[in-house]
Short mmCIF file of C-alpha atoms in Angstrom, two decimals:
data_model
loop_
_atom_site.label_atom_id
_atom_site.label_comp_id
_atom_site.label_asym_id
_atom_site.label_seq_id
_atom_site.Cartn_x
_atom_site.Cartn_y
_atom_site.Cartn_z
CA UNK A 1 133.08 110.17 -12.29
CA UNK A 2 132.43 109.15 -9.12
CA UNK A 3 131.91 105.37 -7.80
CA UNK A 4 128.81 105.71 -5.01
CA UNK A 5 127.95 102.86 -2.91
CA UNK A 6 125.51 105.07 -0.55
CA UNK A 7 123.24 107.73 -0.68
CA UNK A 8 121.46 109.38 2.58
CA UNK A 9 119.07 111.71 2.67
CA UNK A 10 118.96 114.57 4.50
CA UNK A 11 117.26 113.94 7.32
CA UNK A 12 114.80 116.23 6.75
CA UNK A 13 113.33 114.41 4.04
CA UNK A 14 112.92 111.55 6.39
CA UNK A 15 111.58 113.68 9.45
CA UNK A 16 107.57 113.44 9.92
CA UNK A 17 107.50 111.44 6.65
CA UNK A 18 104.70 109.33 7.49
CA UNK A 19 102.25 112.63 7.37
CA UNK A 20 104.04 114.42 4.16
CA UNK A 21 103.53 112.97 0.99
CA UNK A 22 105.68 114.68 -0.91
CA UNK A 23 108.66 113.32 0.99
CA UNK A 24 107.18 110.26 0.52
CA UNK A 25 106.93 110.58 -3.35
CA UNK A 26 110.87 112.10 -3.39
CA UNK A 27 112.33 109.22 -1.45
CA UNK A 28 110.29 106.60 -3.63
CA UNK A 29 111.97 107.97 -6.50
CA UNK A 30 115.41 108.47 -5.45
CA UNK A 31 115.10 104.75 -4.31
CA UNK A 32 113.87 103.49 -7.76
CA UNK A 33 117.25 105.59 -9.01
CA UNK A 34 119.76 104.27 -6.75
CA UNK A 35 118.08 100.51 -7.45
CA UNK A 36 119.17 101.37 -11.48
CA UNK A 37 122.49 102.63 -10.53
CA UNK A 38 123.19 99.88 -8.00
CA UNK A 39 123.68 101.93 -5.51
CA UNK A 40 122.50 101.71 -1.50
CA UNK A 41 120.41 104.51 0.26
CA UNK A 42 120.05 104.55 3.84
CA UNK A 43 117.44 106.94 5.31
CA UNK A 44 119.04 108.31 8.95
CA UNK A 45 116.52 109.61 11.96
CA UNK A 46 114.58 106.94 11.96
CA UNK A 47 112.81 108.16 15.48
CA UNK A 48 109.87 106.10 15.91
CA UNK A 49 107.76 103.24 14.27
CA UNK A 50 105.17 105.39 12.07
CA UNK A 51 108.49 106.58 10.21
CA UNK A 52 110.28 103.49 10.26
CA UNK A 53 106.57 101.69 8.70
CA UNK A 54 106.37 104.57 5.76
CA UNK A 55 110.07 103.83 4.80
CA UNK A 56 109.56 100.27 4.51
CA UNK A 57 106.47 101.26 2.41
CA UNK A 58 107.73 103.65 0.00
CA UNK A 59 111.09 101.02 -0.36
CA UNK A 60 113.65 102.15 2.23
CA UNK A 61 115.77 98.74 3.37
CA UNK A 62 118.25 100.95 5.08
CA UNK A 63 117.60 102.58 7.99
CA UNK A 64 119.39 103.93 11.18
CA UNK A 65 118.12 106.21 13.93
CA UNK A 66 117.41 106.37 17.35
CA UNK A 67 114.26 104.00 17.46
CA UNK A 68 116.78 101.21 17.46
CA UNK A 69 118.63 102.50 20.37
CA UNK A 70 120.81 105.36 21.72
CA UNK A 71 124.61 105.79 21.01
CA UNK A 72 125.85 103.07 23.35
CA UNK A 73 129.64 101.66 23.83
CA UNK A 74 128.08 98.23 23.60
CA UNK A 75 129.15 97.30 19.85
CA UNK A 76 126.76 94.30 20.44
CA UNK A 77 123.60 96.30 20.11
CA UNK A 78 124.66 97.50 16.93
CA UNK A 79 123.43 93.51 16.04
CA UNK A 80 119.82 93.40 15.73
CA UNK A 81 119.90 89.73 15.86
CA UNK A 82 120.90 90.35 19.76
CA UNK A 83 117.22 91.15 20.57
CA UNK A 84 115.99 87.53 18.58
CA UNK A 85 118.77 85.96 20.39
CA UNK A 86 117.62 87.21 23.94
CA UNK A 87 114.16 86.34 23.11
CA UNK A 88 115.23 82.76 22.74
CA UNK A 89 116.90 82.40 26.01
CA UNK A 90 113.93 84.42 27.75
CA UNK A 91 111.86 81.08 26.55
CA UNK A 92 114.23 78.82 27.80
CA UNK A 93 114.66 79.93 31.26
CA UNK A 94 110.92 80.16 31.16
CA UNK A 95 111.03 76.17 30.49
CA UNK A 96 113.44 75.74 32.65
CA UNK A 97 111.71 77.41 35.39
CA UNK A 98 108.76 75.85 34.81
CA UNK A 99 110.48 72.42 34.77
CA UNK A 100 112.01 72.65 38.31
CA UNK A 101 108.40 74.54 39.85
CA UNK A 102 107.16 71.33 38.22
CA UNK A 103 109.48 68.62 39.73
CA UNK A 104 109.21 70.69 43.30
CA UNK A 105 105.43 70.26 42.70
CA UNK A 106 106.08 66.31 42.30
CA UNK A 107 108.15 65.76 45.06
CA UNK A 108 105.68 67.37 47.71
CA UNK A 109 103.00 65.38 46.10
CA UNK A 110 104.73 62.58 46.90
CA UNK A 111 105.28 63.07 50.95
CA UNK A 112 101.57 63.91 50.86
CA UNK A 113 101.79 67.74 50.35
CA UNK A 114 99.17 69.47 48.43
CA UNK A 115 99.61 72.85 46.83
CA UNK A 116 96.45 74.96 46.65
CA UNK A 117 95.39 75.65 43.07
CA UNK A 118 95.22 79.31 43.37
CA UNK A 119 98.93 79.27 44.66
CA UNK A 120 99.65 76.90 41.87
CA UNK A 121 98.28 78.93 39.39
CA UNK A 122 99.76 81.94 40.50
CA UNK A 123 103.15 80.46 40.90
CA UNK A 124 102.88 79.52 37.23
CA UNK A 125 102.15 82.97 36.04
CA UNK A 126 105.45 84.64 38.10
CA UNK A 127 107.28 82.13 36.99
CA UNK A 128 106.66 83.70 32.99
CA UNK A 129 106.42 87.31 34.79
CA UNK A 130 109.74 87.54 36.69
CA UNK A 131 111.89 86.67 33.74
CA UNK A 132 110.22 89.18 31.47
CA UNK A 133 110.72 91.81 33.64
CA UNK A 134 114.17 91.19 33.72
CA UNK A 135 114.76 91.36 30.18
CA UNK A 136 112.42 94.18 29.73
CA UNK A 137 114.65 96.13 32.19
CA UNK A 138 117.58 94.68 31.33
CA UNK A 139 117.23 96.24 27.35
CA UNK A 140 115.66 99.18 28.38
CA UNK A 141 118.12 100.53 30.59
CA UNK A 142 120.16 100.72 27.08
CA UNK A 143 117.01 102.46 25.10
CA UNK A 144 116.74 99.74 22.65
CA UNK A 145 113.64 97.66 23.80
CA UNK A 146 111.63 96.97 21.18
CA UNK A 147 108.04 96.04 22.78
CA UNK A 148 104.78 97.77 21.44
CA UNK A 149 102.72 98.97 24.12
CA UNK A 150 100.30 101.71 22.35
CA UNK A 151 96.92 103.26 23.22
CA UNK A 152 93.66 101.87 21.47
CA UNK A 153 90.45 103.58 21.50
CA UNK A 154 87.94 102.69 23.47
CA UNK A 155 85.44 101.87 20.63
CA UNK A 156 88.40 99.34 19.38
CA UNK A 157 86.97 97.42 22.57
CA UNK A 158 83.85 96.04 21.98
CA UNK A 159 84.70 95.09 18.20
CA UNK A 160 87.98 93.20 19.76
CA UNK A 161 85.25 91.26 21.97
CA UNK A 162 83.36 90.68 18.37
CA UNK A 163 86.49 89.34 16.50
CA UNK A 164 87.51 87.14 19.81
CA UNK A 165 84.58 85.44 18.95
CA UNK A 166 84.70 85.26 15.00
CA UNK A 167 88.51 83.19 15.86
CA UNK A 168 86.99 80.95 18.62
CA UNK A 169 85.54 78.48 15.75
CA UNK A 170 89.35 77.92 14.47
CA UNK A 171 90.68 77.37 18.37
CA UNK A 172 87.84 74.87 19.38
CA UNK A 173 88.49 72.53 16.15
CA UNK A 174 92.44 73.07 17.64
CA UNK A 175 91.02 72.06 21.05
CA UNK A 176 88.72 69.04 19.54
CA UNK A 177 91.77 68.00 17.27
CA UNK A 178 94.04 67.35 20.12
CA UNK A 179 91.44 65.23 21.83
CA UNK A 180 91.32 62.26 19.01
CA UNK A 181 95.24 61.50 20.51
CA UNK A 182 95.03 62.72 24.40
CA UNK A 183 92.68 63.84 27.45
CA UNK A 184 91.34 67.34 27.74
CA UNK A 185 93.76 68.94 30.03
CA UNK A 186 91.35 71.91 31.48
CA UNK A 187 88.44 69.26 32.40
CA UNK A 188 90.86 66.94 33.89
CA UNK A 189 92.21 69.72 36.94
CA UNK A 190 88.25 70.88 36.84
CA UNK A 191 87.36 69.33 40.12
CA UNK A 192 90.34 71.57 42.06
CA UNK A 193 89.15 74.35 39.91
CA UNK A 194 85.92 73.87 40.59
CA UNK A 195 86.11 73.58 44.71
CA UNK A 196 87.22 77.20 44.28
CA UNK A 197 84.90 80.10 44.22
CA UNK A 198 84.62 81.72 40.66
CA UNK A 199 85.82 85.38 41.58
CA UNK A 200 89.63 84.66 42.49
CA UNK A 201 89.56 81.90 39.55
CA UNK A 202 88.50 84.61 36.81
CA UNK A 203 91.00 86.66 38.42
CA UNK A 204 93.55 84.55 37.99
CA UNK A 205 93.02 82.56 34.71
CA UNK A 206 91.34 86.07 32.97
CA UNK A 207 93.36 88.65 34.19
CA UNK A 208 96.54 88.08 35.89
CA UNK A 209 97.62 85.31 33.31
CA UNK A 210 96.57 86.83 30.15
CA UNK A 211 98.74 90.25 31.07
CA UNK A 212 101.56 88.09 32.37
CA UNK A 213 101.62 86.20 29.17
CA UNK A 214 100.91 88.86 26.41
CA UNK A 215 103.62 90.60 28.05
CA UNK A 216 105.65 88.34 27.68
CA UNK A 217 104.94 86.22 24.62
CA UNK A 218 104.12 89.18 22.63
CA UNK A 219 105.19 92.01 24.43
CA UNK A 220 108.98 90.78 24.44
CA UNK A 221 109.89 87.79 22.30
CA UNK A 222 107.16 88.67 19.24
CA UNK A 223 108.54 92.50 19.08
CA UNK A 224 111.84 90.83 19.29
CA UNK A 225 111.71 88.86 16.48
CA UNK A 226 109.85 91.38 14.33
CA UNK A 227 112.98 93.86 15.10
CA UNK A 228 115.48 91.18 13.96
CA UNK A 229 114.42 89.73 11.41
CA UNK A 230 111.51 92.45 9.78
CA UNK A 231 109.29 89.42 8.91
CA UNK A 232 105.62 89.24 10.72
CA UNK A 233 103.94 86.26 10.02
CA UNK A 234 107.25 84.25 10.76
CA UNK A 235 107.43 86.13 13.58
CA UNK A 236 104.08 85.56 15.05
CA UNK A 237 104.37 81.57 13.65
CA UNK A 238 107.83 80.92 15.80
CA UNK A 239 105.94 83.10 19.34
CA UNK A 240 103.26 81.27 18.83
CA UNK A 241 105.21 78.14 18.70
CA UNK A 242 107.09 78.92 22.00
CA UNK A 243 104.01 79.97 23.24
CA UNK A 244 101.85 76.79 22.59
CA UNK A 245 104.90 74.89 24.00
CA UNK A 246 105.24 76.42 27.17
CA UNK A 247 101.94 74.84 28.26
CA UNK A 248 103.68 71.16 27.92
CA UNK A 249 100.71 69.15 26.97
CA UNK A 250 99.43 68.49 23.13
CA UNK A 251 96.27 69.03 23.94
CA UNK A 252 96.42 73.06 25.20
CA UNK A 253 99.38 72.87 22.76
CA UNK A 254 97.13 73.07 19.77
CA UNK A 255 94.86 75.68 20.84
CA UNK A 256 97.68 77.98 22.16
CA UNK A 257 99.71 77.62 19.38
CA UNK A 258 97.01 78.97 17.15
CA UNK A 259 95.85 81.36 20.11
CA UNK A 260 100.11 82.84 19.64
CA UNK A 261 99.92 83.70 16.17
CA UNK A 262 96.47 85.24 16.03
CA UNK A 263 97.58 87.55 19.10
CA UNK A 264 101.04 88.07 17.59
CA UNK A 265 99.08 89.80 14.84
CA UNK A 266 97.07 91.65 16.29
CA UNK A 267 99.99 93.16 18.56
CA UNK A 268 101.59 93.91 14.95
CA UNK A 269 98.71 95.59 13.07
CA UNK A 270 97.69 97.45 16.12
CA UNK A 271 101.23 97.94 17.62
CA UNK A 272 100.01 97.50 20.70
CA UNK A 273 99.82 94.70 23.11
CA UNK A 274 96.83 95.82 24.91
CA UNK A 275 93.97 94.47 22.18
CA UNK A 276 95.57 90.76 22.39
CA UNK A 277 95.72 90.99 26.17
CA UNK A 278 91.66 91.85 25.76
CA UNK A 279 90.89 89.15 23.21
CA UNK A 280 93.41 86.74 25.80
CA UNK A 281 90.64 87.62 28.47
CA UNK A 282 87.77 87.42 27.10
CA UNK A 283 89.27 83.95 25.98
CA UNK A 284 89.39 82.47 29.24
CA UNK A 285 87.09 84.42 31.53
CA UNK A 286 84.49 83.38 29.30
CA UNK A 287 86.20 79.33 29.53
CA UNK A 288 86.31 80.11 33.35
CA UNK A 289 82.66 81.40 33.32
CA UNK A 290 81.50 78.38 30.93
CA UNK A 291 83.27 75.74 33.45
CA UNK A 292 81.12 76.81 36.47
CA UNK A 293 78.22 77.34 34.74
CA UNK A 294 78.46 74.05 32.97
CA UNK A 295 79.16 72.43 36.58
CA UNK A 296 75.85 73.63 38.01
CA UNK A 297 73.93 72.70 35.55
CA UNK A 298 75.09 69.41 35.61
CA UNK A 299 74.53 69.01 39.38
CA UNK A 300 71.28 70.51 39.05
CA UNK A 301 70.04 67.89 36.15
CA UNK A 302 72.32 64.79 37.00
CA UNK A 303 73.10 64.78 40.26
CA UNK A 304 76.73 64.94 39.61
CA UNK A 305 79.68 67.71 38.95
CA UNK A 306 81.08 68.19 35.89
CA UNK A 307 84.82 66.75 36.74
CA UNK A 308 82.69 64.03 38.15
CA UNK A 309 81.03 63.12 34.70
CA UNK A 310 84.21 63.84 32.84
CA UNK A 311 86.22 61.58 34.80
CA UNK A 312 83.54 58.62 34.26
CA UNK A 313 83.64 59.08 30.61
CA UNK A 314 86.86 58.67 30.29
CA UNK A 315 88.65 55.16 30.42
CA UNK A 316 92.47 53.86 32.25
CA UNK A 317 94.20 55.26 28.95
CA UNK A 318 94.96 58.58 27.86
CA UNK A 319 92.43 59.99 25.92
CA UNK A 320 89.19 59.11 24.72
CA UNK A 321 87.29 55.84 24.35
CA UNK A 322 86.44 54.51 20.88
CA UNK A 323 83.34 55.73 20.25
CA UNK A 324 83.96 58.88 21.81
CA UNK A 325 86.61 59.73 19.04
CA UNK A 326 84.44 59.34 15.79
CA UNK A 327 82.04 61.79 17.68
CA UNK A 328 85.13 64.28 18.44
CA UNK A 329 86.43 63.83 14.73
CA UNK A 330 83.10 64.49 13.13
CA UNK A 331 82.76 67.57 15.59
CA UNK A 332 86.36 68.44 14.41
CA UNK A 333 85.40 68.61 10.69
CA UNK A 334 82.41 71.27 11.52
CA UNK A 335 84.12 73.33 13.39
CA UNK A 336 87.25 73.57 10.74
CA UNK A 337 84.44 74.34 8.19
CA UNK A 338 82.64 77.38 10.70
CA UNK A 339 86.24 78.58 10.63
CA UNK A 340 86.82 79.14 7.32
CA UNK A 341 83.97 81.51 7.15
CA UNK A 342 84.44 83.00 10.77
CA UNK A 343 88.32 83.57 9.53
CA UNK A 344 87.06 85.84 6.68
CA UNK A 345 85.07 87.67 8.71
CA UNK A 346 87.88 87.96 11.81
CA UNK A 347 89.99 89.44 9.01
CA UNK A 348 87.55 92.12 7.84
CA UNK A 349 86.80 92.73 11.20
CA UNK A 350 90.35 93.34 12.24
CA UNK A 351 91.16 95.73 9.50
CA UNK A 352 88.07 98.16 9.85
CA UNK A 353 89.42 98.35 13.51
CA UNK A 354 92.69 98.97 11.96
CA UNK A 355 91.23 101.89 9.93
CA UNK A 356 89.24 102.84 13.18
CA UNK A 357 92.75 102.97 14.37
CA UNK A 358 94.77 105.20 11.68
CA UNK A 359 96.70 102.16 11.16
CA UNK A 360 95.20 100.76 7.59
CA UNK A 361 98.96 101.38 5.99
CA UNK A 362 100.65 99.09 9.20
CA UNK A 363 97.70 96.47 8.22
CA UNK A 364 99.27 96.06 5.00
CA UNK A 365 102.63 96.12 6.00
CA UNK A 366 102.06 93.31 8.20
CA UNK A 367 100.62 91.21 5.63
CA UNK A 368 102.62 92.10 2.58
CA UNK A 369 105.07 89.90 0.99
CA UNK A 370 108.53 90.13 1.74
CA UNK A 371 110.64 88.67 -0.25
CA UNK A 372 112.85 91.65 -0.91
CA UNK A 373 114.22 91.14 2.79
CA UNK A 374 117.45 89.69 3.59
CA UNK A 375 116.33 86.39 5.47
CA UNK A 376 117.36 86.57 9.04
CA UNK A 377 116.97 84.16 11.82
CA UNK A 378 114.39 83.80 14.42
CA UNK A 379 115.34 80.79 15.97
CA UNK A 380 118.85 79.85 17.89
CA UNK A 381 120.22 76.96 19.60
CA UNK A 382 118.81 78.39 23.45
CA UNK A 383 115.30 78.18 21.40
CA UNK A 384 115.84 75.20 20.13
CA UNK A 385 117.25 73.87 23.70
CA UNK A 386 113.63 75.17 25.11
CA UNK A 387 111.61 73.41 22.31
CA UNK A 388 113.24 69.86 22.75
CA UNK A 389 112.46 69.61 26.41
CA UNK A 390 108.80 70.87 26.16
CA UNK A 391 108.16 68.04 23.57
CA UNK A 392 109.88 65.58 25.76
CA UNK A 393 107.84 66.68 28.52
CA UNK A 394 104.78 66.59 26.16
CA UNK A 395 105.48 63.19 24.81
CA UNK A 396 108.49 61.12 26.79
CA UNK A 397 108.17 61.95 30.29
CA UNK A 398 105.71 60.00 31.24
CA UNK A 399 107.21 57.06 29.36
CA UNK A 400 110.68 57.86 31.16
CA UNK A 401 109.14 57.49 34.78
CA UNK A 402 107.21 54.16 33.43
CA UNK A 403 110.50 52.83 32.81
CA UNK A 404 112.21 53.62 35.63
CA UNK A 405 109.52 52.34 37.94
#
């Protein structure tokens, strides 16, 4: 009699898996054994993703191989909680970053000094960019980063375009939501925006910051938690928190937030970061587009720019007047009812491109429950460090420098 606590497989059995179903159907089975006879498998040469997907399908919890990293002397890499905890430090030098660009900004603006927008906005985007790249070279060096950069088809294109648009019902009732409590953000810089010329704008807000940003947000910290912890939708919940946060105002907060998880998704079910950097794009080239085209229209019919108007509407305090905010919560309501239908259809939009794709099986992966799964942490104190001082910058700051005046 012998007392088994392991069983591997040959790695044979495990090699090319995801395109043999007969390997599939033996490891199934010699899982639902080992399960009666309490014992553990572990399937070894575990290469890339595909395999690494079909295990978890067919049952494998056990898994070792090189798509986790080469041999390395670094016994800390043999934690896969190392790549959740880098992702949360990643954030918060982001914030803090972004919190002494920010107080720089301030102090020139006080001895006169104006930075140009298109420096400002560019400035904003390296300061997300630089950090990443560090990390990305600082794990790769090792073999062990994680991101998901794969090819798409063209085709996959236009229907990404289509589905940008079935989730844009669910981001405007975000947007509209966090104007009952504060100002619109984007309208209120519209008149520097709007003194530039259009080009270099869409260049920068629809280009340069969607790629910095996807590569980042999803690129790095998403992949990062999926590799710890094996759970998606928390995953793309906790990115999409950081993500919403690093714009340190409620109102692009709300949208971004929802924005994160959406994109987080689709980097998942796609495993690639390329179609949210395209739905990212057409996000706010088409915003970008809308704010100058919205602008001349105004001056053409009122006489007066857009910032103009918006600025006149609004009164001393932060946010809306009065009667402004029944109109902005009844406009709320419709769009959250548009979204539940729009949702459905986003949904069976993104899995036909997922079957356009080959990656139907990955669709359900992503979205199956997971209960099975040891719980593992996304979130660590640096995290936590990085989401306190957004939300005091969100909500306190301006307070703080009240009071000290």
């Amino acid at each position: 009699y012998l007392d088994i606590d392991y069983i591997i497989p040959d790695i044979s059995y495990v090699k090319d898996i995801y395109k043999d179903f007969e390997k599939q159907k033996f490891i199934n089975s010699l899982i639902t054994y080992t399960i009666s006879k309490d014992i553990n498998l572990i399937a070894v040469g575990v290469e890339n993703k595909r395999i690494l997907d079909t295990l978890k399908l067919v049952g494998v919890r056990l898994v070792q191989g090189f798509y986790f990293g080469k041999p390395s002397p670094d016994i800390n890499m043999m934690n896969e909680n190392i790549y959740a905890k880098k992702a949360n430090l990643l954030f918060l030098t982001v914030v803090i970053l972004a919190l002494f660009a920010n107080l720089f900004v301030s102090l020139l603006s006080i001895k006169d000094i104006a930075i140009p927008i298109v420096l400002n906005l560019l400035v904003s985007q390296l300061i997300i960019l630089i950090p990443g790249l560090i990390f990305f070279l600082n794990l790769s060096k090792d073999g062990g980063f994680p991101g998901i950069y794969g090819k798409i088809r063209f085709v996959s294109i236009p229907l990404l375009i289509v589905f940008t648009w079935l989730v844009m019902p669910l981001v405007m009732a975000a947007n509209v939501f966090s104007q009952i409590f504060t100002k619109n953000e984007v309208m209120s810089i519209s008149g520097s925006v709007l003194d530039m010329p259009m080009i270099p704008i869409v260049l920068i807000m629809g280009i340069i910051g969607p790629f910095c940003e996807e590569f980042v947000f999803r690129g790095i910290i998403n992949s990062c938690f999926v590799k710890s912890s094996e759970r998606y939708i928390l995953s793309g919940v906790v990115s999409g928190l950081f993500f919403g946060l690093m714009h340190m105002n409620f109102n692009q907060f709300c949208y971004a937030f929802v924005l994160g998880i959406i994109f987080a998704l689709i980097n998942e079910v796609l495993e690639s970061t390329w179609p949210a950097f395209i739905c990212h794009a057409v996000v706010n080239t088409q915003n970008v587009i809308m704010l100058y085209a919205m602008n001349a229209f105004m001056e053409k019919t009122a006489g007066t720019g857009l910032f103009e108007a918006y600025d006149s509407m609004m009164n001393e305090q932060s946010g809306a007047p009065q009667y402004t905010k029944v109109f902005i919560i009844i406009m709320f309501i419709g769009l959250l009812l548009v979204s539940f239908a729009s949702m459905i259809l986003a949904g069976l939009l993104l899995y036909g491109i997922c079957s356009l794709e080959g990656k139907k099986d990955r669709f359900r992966l992503v979205f199956k429950k997971t209960n099975a799964l040891p719980r593992k942490r996304v979130l660590y104190p640096t995290g936590i460090i990085g989401i306190v001082l957004c939300i005091f910058v969100m909500f306190l700051l301006e307070s703080v420098i009240k009071l000290l005046k």
